Short mmCIF file of N, CA and C in Angstrom, two decimals:
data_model
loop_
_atom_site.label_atom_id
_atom_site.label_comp_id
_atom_site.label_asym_id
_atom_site.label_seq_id
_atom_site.Cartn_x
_atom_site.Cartn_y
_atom_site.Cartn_z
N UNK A 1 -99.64 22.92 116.33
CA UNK A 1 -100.20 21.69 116.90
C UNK A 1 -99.56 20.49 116.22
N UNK A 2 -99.11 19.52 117.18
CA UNK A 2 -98.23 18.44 116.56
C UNK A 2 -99.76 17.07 116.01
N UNK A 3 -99.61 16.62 115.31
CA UNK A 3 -100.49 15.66 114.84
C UNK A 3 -99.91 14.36 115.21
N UNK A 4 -100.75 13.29 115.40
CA UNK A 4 -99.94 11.90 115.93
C UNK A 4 -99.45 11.02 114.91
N UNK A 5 -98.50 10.55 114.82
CA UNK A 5 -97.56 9.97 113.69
C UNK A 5 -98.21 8.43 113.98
N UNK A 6 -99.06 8.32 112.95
CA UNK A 6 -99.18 6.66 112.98
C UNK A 6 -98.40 5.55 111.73
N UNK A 7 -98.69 4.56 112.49
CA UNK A 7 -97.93 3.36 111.10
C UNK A 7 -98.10 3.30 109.78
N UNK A 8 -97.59 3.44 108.72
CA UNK A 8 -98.00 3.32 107.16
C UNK A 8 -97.54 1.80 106.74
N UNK A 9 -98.01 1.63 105.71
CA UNK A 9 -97.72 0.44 105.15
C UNK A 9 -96.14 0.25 104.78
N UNK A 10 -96.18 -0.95 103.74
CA UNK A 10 -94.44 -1.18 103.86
C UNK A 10 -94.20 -0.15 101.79
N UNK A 11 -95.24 0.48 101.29
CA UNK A 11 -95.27 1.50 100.25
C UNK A 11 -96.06 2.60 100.64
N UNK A 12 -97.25 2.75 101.18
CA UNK A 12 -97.39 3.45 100.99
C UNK A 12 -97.38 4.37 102.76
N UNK A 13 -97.94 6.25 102.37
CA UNK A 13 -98.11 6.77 103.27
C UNK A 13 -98.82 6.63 103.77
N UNK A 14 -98.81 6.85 105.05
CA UNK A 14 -100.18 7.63 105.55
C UNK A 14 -101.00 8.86 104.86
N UNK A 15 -102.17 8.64 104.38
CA UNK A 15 -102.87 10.24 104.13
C UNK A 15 -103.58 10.71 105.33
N UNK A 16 -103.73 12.25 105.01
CA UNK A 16 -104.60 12.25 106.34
C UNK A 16 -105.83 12.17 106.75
N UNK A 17 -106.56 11.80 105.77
CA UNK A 17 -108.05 11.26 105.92
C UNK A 17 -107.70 10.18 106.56
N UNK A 18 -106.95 9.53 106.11
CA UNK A 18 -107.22 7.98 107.09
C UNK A 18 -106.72 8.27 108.61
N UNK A 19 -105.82 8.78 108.42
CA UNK A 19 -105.48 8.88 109.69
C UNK A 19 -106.48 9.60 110.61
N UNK A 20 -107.13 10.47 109.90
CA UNK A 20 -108.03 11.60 111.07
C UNK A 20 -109.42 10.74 111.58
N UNK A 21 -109.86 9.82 110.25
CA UNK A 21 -110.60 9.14 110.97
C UNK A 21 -110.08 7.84 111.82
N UNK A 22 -108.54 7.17 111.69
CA UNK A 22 -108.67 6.40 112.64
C UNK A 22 -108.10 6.72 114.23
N UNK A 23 -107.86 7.91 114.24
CA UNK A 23 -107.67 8.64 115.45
C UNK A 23 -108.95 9.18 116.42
N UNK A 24 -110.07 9.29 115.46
CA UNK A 24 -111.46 9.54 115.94
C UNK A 24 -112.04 7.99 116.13
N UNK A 25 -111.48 6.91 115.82
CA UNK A 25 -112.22 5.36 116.49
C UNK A 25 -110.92 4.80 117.19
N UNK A 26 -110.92 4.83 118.41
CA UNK A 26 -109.94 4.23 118.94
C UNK A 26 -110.59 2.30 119.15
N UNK A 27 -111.19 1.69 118.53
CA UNK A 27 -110.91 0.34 118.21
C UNK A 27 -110.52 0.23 116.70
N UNK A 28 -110.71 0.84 116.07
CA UNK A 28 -109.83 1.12 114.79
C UNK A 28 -108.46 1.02 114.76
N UNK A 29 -108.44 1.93 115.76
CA UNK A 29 -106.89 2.72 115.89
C UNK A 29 -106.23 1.27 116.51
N UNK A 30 -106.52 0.83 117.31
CA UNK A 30 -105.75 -0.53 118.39
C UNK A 30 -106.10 -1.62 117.08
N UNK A 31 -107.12 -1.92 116.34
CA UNK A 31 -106.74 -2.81 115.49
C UNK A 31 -105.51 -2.65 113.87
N UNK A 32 -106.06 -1.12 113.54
CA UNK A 32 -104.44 -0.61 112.90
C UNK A 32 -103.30 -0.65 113.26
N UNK A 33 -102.75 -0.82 114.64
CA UNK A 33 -101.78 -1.25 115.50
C UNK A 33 -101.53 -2.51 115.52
N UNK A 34 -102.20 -3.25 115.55
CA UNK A 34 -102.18 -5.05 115.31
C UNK A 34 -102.26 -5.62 114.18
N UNK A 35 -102.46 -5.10 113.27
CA UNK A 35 -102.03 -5.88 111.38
C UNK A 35 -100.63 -5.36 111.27
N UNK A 36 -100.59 -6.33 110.26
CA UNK A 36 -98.85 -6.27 109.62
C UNK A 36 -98.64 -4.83 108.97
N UNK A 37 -97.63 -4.66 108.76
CA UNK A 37 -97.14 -3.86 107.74
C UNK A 37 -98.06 -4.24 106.50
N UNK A 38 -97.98 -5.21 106.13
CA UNK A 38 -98.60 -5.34 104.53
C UNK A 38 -100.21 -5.08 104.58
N UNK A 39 -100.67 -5.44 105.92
CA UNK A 39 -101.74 -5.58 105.66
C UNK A 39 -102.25 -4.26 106.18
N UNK A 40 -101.30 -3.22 106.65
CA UNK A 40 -101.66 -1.58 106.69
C UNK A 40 -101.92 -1.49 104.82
N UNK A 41 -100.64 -1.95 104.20
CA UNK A 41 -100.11 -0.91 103.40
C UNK A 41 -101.73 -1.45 102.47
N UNK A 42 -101.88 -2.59 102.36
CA UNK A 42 -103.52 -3.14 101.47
C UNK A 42 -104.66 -2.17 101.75
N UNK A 43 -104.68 -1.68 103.05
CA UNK A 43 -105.83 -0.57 103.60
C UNK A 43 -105.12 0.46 102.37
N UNK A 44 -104.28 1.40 102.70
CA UNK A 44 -103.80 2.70 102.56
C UNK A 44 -104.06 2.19 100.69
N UNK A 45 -103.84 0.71 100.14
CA UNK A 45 -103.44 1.41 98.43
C UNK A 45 -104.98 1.14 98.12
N UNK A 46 -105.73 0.48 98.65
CA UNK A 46 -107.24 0.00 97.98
C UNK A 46 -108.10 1.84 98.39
N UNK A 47 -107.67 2.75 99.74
CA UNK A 47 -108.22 3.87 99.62
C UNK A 47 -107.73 4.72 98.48
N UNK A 48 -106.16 4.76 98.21
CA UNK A 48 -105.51 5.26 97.50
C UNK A 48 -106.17 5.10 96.21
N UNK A 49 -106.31 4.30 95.95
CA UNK A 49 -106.68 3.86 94.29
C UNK A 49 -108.07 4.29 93.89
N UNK A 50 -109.09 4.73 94.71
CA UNK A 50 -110.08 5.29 93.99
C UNK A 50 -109.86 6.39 93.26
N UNK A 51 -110.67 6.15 92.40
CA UNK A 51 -110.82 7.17 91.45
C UNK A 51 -111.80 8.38 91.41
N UNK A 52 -112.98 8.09 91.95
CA UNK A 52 -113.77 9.07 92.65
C UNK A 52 -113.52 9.56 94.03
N UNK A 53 -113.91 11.08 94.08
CA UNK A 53 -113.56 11.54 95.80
C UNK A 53 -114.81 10.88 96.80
N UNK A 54 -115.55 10.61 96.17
CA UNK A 54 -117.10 10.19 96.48
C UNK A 54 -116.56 8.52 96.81
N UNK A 55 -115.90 7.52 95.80
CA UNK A 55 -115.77 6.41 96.21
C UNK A 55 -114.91 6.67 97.38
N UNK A 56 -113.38 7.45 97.54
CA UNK A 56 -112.24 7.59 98.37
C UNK A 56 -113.37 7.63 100.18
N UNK A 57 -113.71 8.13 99.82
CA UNK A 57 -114.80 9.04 101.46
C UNK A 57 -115.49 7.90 101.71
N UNK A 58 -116.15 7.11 100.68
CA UNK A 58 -116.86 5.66 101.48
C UNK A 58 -115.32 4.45 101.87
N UNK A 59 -114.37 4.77 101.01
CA UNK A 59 -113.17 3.91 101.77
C UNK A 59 -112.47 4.04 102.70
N UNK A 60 -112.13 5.13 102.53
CA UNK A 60 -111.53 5.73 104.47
C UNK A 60 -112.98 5.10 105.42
N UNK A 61 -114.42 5.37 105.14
CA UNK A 61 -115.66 4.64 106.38
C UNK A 61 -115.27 3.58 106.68
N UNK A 62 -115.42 2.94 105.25
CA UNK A 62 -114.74 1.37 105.43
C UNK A 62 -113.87 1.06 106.60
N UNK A 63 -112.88 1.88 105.94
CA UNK A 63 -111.43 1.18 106.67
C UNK A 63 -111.32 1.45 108.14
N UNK A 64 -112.01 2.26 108.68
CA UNK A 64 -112.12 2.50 110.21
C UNK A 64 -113.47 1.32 110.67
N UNK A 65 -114.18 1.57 109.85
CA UNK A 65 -115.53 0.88 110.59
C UNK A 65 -114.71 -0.62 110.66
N UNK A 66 -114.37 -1.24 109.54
CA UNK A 66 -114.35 -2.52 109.01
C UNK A 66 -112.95 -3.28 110.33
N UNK A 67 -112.10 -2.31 110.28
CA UNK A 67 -111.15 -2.51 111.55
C UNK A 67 -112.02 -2.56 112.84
N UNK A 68 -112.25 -1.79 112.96
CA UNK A 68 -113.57 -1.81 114.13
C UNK A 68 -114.30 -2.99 114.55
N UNK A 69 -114.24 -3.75 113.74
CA UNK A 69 -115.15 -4.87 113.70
C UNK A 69 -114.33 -6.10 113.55
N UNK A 70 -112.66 -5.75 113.38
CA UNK A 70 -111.77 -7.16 113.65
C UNK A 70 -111.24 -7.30 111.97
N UNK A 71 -112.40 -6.89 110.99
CA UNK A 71 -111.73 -7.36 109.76
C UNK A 71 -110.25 -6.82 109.33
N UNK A 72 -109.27 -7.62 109.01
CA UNK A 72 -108.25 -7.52 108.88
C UNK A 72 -107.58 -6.75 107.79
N UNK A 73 -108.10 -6.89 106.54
CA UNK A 73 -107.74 -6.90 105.33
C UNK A 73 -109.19 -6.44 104.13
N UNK A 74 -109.12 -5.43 103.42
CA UNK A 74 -109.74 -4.65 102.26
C UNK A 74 -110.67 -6.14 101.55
N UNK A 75 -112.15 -6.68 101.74
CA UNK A 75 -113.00 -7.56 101.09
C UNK A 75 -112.59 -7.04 99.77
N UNK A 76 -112.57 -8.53 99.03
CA UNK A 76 -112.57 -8.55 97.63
C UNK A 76 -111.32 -7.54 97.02
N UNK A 77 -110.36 -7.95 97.41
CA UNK A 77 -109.33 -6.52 96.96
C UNK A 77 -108.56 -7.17 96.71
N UNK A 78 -107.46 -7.49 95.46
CA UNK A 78 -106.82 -8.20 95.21
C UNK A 78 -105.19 -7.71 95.68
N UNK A 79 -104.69 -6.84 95.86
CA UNK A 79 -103.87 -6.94 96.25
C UNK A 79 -103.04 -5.25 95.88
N UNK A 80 -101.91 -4.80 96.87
CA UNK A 80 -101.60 -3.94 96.17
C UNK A 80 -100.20 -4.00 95.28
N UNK A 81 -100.54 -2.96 93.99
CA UNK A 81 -99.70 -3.76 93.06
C UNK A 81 -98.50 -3.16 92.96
N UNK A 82 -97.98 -2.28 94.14
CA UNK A 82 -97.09 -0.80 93.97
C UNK A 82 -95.73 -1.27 94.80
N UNK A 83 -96.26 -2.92 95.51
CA UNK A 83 -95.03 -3.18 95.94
C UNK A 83 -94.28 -4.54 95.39
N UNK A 84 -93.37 -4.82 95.78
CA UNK A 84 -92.21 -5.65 94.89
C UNK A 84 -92.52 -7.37 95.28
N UNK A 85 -92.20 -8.12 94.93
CA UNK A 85 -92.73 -9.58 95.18
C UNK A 85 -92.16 -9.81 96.55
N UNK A 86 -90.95 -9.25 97.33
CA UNK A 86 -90.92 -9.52 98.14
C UNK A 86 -90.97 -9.31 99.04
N UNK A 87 -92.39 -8.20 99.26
CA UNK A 87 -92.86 -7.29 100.49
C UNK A 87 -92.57 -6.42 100.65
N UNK A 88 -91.87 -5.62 99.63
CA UNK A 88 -91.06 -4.35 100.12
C UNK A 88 -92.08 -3.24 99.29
#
């Protein structure tokens, strides 16, 4: 079974938690389609970066619900720090 190849940020991957849930909200999915590159890759490193599997599982909710709802970009998240000053 082929799985659907969606957009990753401009560092990081796709995992497949995120992806499985934003394939199960298609207004998720159409607003993950409409942010930048950077502002994928801010979703993918603020899930990435938990440290608990317990925090990771309420951030993937987040990140589908919160798209869902238009928000663009990870509240209160300063930034991710894995890429280079000039977007790459």
């Amino acid at each position: 079974m082929k799985t659907q190849q969606l957009l990753s940020g401009t560092v990081h991957k796709m995992p497949a938690d995120v992806r499985d849930a934003l394939l199960k909200d298609a207004p998720a999915l159409t607003a993950w389609h409409d942010i930048t590159p950077l502002a994928r890759n801010e979703w993918l490193c603020w899930v990435e970066s938990a440290k608990l599997i317990e925090t990771r599982a309420r951030r993937v909710e987040r990140t589908h619900t919160d798209l869902a709802e238009g928000i663009r970009r990870p509240c209160c998240w300063l930034g991710c720090i894995h890429r280079e000053r000039n977007g790459r």
